[in-house]
Short mmCIF file of C-alpha atoms and ligand atoms in Angstrom, two decimals:
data_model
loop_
_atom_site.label_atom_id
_atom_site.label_comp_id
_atom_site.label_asym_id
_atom_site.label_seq_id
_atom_site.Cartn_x
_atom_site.Cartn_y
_atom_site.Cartn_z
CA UNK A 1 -11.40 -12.21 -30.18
CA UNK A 2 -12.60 -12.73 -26.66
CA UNK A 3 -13.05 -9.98 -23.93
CA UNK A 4 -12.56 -10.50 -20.96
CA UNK A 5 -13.17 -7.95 -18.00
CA UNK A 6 -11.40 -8.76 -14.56
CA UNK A 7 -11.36 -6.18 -11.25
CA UNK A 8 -8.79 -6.66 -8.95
CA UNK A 9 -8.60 -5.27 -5.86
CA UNK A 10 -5.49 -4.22 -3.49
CA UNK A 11 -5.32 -2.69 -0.27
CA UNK A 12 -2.73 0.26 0.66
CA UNK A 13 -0.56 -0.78 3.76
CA UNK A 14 0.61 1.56 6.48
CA UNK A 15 4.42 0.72 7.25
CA UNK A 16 5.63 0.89 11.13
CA UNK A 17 9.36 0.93 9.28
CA UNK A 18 9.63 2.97 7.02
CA UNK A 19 10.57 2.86 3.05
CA UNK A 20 12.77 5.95 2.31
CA UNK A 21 15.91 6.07 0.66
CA UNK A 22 16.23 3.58 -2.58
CA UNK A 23 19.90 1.97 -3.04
CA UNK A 24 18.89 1.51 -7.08
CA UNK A 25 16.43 3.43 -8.28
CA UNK A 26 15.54 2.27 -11.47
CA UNK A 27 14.82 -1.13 -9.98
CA UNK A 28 13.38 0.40 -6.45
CA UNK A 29 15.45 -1.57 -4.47
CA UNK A 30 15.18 -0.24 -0.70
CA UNK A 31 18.22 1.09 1.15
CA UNK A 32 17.01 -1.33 4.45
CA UNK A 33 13.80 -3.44 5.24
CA UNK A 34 10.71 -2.20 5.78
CA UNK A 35 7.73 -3.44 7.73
CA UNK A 36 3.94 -2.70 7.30
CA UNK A 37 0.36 -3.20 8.16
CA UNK A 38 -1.82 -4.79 5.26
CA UNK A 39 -4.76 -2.94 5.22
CA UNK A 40 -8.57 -3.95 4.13
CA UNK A 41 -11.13 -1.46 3.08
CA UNK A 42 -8.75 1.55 2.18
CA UNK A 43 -8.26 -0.08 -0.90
CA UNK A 44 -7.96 0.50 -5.10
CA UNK A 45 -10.03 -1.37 -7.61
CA UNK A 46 -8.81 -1.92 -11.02
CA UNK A 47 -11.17 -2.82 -13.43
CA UNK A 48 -8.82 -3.70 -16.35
CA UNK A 49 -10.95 -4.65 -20.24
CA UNK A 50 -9.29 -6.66 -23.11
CA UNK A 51 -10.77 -5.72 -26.05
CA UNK A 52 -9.59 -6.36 -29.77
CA UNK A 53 -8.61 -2.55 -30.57
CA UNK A 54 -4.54 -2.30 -29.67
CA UNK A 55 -2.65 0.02 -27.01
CA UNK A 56 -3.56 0.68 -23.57
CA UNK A 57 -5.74 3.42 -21.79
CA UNK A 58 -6.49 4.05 -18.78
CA UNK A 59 -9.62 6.41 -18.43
CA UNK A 60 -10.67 9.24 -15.47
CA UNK A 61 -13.74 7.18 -14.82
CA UNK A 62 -15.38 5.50 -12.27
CA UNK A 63 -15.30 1.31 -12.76
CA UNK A 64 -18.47 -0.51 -13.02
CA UNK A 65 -17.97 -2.27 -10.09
CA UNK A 66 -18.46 -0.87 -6.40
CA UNK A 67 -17.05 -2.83 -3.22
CA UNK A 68 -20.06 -4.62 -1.59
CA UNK A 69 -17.84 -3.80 1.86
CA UNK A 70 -18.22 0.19 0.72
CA UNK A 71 -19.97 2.20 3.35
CA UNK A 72 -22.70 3.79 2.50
CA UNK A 73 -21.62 7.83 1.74
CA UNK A 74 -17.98 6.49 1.80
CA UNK A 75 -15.77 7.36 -0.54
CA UNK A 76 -15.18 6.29 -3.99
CA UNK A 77 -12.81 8.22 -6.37
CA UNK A 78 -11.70 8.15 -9.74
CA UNK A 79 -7.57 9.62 -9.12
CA UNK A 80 -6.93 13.01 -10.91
CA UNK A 81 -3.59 11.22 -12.54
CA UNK A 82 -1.06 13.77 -14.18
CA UNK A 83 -0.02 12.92 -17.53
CA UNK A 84 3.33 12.06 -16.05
CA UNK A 85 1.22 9.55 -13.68
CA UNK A 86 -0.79 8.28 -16.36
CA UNK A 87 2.62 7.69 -18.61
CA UNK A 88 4.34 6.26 -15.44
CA UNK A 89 1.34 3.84 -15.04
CA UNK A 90 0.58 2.55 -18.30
CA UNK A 91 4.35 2.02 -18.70
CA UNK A 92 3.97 -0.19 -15.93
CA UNK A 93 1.09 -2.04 -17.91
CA UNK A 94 3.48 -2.61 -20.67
CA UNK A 95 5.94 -3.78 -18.32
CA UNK A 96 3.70 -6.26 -17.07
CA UNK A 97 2.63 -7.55 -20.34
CA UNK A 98 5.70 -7.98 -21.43
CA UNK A 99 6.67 -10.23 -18.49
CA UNK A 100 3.02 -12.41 -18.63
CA UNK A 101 4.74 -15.07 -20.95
CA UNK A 102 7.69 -16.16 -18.94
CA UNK A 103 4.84 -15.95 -15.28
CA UNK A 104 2.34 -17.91 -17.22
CA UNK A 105 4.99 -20.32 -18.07
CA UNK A 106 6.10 -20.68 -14.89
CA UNK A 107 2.88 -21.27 -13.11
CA UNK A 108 1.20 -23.28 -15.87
CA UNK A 109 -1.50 -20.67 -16.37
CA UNK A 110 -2.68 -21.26 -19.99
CA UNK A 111 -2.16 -17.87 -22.15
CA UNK A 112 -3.95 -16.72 -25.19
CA UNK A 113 -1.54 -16.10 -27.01
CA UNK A 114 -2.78 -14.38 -29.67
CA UNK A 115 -4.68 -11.78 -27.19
CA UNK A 116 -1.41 -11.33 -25.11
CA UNK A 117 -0.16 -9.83 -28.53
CA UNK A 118 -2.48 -7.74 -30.19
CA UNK A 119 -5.43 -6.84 -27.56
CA UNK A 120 -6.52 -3.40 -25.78
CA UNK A 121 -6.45 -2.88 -22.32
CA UNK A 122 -8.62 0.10 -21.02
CA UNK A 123 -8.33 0.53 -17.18
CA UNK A 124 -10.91 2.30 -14.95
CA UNK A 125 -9.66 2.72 -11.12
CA UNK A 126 -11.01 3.92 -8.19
CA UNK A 127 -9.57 4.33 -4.46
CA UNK A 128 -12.07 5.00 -1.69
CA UNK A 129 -9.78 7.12 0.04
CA UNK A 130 -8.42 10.52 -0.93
CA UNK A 131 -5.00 10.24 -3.26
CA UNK A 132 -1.85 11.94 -2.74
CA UNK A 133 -2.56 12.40 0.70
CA UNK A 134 -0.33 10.10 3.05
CA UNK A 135 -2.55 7.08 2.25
CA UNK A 136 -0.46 4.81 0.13
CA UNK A 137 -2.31 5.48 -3.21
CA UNK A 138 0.25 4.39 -5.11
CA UNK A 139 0.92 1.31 -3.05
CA UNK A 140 -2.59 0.16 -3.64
CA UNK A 141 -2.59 1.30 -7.29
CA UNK A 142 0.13 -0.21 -8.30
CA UNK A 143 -0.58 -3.50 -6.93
CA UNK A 144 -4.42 -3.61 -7.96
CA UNK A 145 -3.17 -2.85 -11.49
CA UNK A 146 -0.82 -5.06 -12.11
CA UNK A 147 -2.88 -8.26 -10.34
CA UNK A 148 -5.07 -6.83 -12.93
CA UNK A 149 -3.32 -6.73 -16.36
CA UNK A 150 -1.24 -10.28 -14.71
CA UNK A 151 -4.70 -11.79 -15.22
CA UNK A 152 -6.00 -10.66 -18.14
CA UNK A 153 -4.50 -12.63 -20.48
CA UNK A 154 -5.30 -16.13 -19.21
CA UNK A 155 -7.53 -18.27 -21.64
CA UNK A 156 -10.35 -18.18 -18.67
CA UNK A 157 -10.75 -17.85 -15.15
CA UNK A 158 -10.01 -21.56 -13.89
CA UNK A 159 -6.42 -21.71 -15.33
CA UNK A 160 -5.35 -18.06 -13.26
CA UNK A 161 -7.28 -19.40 -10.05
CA UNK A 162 -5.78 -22.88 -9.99
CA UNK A 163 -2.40 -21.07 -9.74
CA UNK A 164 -3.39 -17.98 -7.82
CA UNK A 165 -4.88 -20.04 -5.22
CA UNK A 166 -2.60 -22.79 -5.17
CA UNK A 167 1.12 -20.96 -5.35
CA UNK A 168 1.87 -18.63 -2.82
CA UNK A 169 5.03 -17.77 -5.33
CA UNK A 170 3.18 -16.45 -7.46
CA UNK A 171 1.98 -13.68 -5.42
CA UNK A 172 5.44 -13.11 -4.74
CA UNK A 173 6.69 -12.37 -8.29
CA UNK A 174 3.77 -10.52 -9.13
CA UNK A 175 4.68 -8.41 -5.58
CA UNK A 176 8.31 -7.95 -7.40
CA UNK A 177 6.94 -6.55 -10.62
CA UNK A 178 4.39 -4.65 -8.73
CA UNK A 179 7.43 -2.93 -6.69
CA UNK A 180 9.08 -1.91 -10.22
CA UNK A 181 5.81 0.86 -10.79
CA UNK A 182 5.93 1.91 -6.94
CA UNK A 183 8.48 0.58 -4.09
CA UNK A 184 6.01 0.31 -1.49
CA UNK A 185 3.34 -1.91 -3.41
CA UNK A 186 5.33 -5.08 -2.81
CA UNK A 187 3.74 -5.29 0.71
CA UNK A 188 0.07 -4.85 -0.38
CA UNK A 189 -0.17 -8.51 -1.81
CA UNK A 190 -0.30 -10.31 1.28
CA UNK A 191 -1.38 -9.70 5.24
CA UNK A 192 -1.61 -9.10 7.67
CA UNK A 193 2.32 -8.30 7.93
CA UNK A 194 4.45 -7.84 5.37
CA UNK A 195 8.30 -7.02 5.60
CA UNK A 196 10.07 -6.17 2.74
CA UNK A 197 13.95 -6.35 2.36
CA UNK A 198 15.58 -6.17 -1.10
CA UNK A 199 13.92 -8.04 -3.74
CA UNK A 200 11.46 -9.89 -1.52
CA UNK A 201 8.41 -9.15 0.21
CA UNK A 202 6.84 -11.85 2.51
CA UNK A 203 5.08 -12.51 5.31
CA UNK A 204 6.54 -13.20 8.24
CA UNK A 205 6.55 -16.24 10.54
CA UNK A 206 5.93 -16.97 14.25
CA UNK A 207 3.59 -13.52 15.06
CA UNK A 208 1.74 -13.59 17.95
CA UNK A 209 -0.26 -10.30 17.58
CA UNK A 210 -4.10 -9.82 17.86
CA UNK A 211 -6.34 -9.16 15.48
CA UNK A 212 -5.83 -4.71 14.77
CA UNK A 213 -8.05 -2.08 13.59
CA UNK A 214 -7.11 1.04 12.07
CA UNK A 215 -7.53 4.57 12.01
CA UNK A 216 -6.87 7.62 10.12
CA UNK A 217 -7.10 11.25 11.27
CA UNK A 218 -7.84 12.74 8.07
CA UNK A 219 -5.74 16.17 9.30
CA UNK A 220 -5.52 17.29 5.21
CA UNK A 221 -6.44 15.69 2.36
CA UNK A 222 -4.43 19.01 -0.28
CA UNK A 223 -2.12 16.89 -2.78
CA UNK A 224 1.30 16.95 -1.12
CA UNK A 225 3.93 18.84 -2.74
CA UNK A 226 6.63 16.52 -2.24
CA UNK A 227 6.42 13.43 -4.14
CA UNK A 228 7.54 10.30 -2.43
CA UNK A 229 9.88 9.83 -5.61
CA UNK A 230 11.23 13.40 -4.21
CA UNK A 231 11.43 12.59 -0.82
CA UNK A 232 13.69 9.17 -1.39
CA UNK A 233 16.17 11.71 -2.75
CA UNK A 234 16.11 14.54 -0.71
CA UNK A 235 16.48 12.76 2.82
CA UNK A 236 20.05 11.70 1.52
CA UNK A 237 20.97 15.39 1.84
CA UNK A 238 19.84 14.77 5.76
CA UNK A 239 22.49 14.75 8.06
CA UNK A 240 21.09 12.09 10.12
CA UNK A 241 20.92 10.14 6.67
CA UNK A 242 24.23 8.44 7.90
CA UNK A 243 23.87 5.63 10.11
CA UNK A 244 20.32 5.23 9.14
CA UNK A 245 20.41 1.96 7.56
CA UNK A 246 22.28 0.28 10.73
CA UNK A 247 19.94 2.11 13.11
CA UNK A 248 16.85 1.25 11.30
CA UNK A 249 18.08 -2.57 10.75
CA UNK A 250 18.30 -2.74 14.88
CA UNK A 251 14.67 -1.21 14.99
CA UNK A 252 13.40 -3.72 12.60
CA UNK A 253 14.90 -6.83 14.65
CA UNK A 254 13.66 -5.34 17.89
CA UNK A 255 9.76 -4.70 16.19
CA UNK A 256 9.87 -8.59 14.99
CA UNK A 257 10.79 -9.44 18.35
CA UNK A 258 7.87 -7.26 19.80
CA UNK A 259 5.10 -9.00 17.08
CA UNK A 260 6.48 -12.33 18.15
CA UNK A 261 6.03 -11.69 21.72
CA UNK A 262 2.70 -9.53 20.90
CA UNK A 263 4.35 -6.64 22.78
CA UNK A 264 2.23 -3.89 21.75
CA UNK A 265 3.83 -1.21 24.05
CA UNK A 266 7.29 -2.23 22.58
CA UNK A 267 5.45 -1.64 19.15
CA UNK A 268 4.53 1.50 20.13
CA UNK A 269 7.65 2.92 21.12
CA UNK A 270 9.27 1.56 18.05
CA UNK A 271 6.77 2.73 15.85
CA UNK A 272 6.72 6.27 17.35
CA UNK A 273 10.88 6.55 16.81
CA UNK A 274 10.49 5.55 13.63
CA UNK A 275 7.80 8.17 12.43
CA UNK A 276 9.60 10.94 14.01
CA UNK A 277 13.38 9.42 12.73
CA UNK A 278 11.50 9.75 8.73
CA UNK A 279 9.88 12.86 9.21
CA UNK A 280 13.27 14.67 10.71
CA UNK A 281 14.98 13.18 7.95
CA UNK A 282 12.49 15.62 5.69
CA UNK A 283 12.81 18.43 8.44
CA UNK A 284 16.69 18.75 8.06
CA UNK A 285 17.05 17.75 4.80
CA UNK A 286 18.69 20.11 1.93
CA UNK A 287 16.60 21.91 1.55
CA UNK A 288 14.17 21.30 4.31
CA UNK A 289 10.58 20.25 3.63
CA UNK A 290 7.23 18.70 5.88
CA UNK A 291 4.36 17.65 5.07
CA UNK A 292 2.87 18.42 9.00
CA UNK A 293 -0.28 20.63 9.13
CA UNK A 294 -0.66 22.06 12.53
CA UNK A 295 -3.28 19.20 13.28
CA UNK A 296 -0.71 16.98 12.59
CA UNK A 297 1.41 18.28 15.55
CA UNK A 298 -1.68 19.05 17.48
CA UNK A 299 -2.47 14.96 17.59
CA UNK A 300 1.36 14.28 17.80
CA UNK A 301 1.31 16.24 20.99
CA UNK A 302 -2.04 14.31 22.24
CA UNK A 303 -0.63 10.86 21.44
CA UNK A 304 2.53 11.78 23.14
CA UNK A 305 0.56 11.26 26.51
CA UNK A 306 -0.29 7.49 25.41
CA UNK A 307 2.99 6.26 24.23
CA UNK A 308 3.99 5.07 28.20
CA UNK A 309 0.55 3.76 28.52
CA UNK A 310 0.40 0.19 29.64
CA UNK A 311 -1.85 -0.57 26.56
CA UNK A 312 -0.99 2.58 24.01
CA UNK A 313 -2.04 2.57 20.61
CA UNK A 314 0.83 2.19 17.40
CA UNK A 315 1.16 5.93 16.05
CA UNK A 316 2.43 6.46 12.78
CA UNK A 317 2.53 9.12 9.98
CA UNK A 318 3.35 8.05 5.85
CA UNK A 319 4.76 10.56 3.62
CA UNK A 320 1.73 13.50 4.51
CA UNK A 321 -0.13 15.06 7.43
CA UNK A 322 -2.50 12.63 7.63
CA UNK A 323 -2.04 10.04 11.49
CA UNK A 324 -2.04 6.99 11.47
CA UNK A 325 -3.31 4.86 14.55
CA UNK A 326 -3.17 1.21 15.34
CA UNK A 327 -5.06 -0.39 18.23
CA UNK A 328 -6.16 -4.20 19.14
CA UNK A 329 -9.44 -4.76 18.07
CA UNK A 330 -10.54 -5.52 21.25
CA UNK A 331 -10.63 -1.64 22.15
CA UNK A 332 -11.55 -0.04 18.84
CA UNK A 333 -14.77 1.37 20.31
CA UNK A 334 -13.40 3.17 23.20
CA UNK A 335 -10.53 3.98 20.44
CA UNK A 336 -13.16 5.37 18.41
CA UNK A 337 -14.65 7.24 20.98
CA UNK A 338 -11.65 8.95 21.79
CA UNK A 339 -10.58 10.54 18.65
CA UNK A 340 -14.20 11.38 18.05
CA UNK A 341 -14.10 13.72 21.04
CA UNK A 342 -10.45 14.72 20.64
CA UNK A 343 -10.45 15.61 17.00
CA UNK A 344 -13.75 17.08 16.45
CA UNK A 345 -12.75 19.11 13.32
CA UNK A 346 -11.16 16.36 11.82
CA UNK A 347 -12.88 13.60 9.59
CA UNK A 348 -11.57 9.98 10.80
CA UNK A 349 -11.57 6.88 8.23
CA UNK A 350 -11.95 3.66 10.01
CA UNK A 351 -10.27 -0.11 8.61
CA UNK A 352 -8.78 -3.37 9.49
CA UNK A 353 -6.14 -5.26 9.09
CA UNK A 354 -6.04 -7.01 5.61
CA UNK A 355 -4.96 -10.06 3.61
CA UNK A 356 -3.76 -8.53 0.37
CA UNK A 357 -4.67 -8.34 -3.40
CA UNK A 358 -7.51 -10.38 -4.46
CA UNK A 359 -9.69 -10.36 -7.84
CA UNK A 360 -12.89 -9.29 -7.24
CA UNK A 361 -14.62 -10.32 -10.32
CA UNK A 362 -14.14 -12.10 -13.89
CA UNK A 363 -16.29 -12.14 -16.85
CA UNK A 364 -15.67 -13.35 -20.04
CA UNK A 365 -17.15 -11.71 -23.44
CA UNK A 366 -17.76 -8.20 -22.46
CA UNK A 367 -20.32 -9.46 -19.80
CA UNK A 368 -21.14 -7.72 -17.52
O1 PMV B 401 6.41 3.42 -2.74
P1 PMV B 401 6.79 4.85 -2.70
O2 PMV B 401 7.96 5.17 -3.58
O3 PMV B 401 5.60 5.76 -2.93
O4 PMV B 401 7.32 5.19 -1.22
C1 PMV B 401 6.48 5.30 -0.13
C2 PMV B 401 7.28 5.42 1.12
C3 PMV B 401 6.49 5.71 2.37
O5 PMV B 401 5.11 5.52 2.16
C4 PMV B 401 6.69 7.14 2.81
C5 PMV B 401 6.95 4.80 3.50
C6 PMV B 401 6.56 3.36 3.39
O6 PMV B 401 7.36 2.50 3.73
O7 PMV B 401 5.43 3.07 2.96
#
């Protein structure tokens, strides 16, 4: 039997709307549309072997492969998976698998057959940014994983490509399967913008916006002790869960409005509503949680200042302590410079917007 060794890459995405609260959760189907920023370098690589021994595995190692774009000293970790994360996620390889047939079929990728049945799969994967900590891990996991297992069963590299390359859709279905393991994945396939509304995840047309660069204020980088699975739940106890859904729908027509005008203050303001609207959902929820650190409110206090800027930055938190800032490329150095001098104690990660999942390499026959 052939091995085969692909590593596929996929970038987390920061979301300016906000995925929380699933209508069906078995299927993670969204209660309203979401909207995010593809990123680039804050990434995971799965490095995903077919070998002839059955089963699947994935392994606390490093891969082989390291990201040419890695900075030097940056980081590059192997995630400490529970053994419920490690069941949840090579469930999801099954689940994959078992839907490669019907996607090859479709996109007249040519399977082997006999490896789609019996072969191993051991996965390796590493983030270069700290899991569990408000940094989509699981968006970028999820999504890097199952590019990865998608490819592995095609008889070689040319027949995946052709159709990778040449079908848009297919990124699409992959994005839907990818959304089964973790909800937020779906919008880590494409870029730069991806919204996300019930089964579909696309990008979307007529944008006007300049290229963006992105920060993070690393504030904590503790594993949070609210899942996201958790917090989809809880914030239903929130009494400013009702109305949600219609208020967030009119936020997410007003933000498309804003990108297709390139209103960046607009942006901002919308963005900043939104962060605050999901974290007070956690705040008065039944029982209440957070996931702030006092340096999250310490830089929620500075940024407050900028929001009526005429040029402020996007501000937004995920599901953790960690900030989030957007900012046109165009002023990422005196951007830099400013949270440098600001937040001294605090490490900052520095990215850019992104284009999505790609694989990163391909060999056939354990080379390698
Ligand atoms: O994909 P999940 O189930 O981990 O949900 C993540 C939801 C948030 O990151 C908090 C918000 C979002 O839209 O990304």
């Amino acid at each position: 039997m052939r091995e085969q060794r692909i590593v596929a890459r996929a970038p987390s995405n920061i979301a300016l709307i906000k995925y929380m609260g699933k209508s069906d959760s078995t299927l993670n189907i969204p209660e309203n549309p979401s909207l995010s920023m593809t990123l680039s370098s804050l990434c995971t690589v799965a490095e995903v072997e077919r070998s002839g021994a059955g089963g699947n595995y994935w392994f606390p190692e490093l891969p082989r492969f390291r990201p040419k774009d890695l900075a030097p000293g940056g980081l590059w970790i192997s995630p400490d998976l529970s053994l419920s994360g490690r069941d949840k996620l090579l469930r999801h390889v099954d689940r994959v698998r078992d839907a490669v047939p019907a996607l090859y079929d479709q996109f007249g990728i040519e399977l082997d057959r006999e490896t789609w049945r019996s072969a191993g799969l051991s996965l390796r994967t590493a983030n270069t940014f700290p899991a569990s900590s408000g940094i989509a891990s699981s968006a970028s996991s999820f999504a890097a994983v199952t590019l990865g297992v998608a490819a592995a069963f095609a008889t070689d590299e040319r027949s995946w490509s052709r159709a990778w390359q040449g079908l848009p859709e297919l990124r699409r279905i992959l994005a839907q399967l990818s959304r089964r393991g973790s909800g937020s994945s779906c919008r880590s396939f494409e870029g730069p913008w991806v919204y996300w509304e019930g089964e579909k995840a696309f990008v979307p047309h007529g944008l006007r916006l300049p290229e963006m660069a992105h920060f993070v204020i690393l504030i904590s980088t503790s594993p949070k002790q609210v899942s996201s699975s958790e917090a989809h739940l809880k914030i239903k106890s929130s009494p400013l869960w009702e109305k949600r859904v219609e208020r967030v729908a009119a936020r997410t027509a007003q933000l498309l409005e804003a990108m297709r005008s390139a209103d960046l203050r607009k942006m901002s303001h919308l963005a900043w509503a939104e962060l605050w609207e999901m974290h007070s959902l956690f705040h008065t929820a039944s029982a209440p949680f957070t996931y702030w650190e006092p340096g999250t409110l310490q830089a929620l206090q500075f940024f407050s200042q900028w929001i009526d800027q005429s040029s402020p930055p996007i501000v937004t938190l995920d599901a953790g302590p960690n900030v989030h800032v957007i900012v046109d490329r165009s002023e990422k150095d005196l951007w830099r410079s400013r949270l440098k001098e600001q937040f001294k104690d605090f490490q900052i990660l520095e990215d850019a917007q992104g284009q999505g999942a790609k694989i990163e390499e391909w060999s056939t026959n354990g080379v390698g």
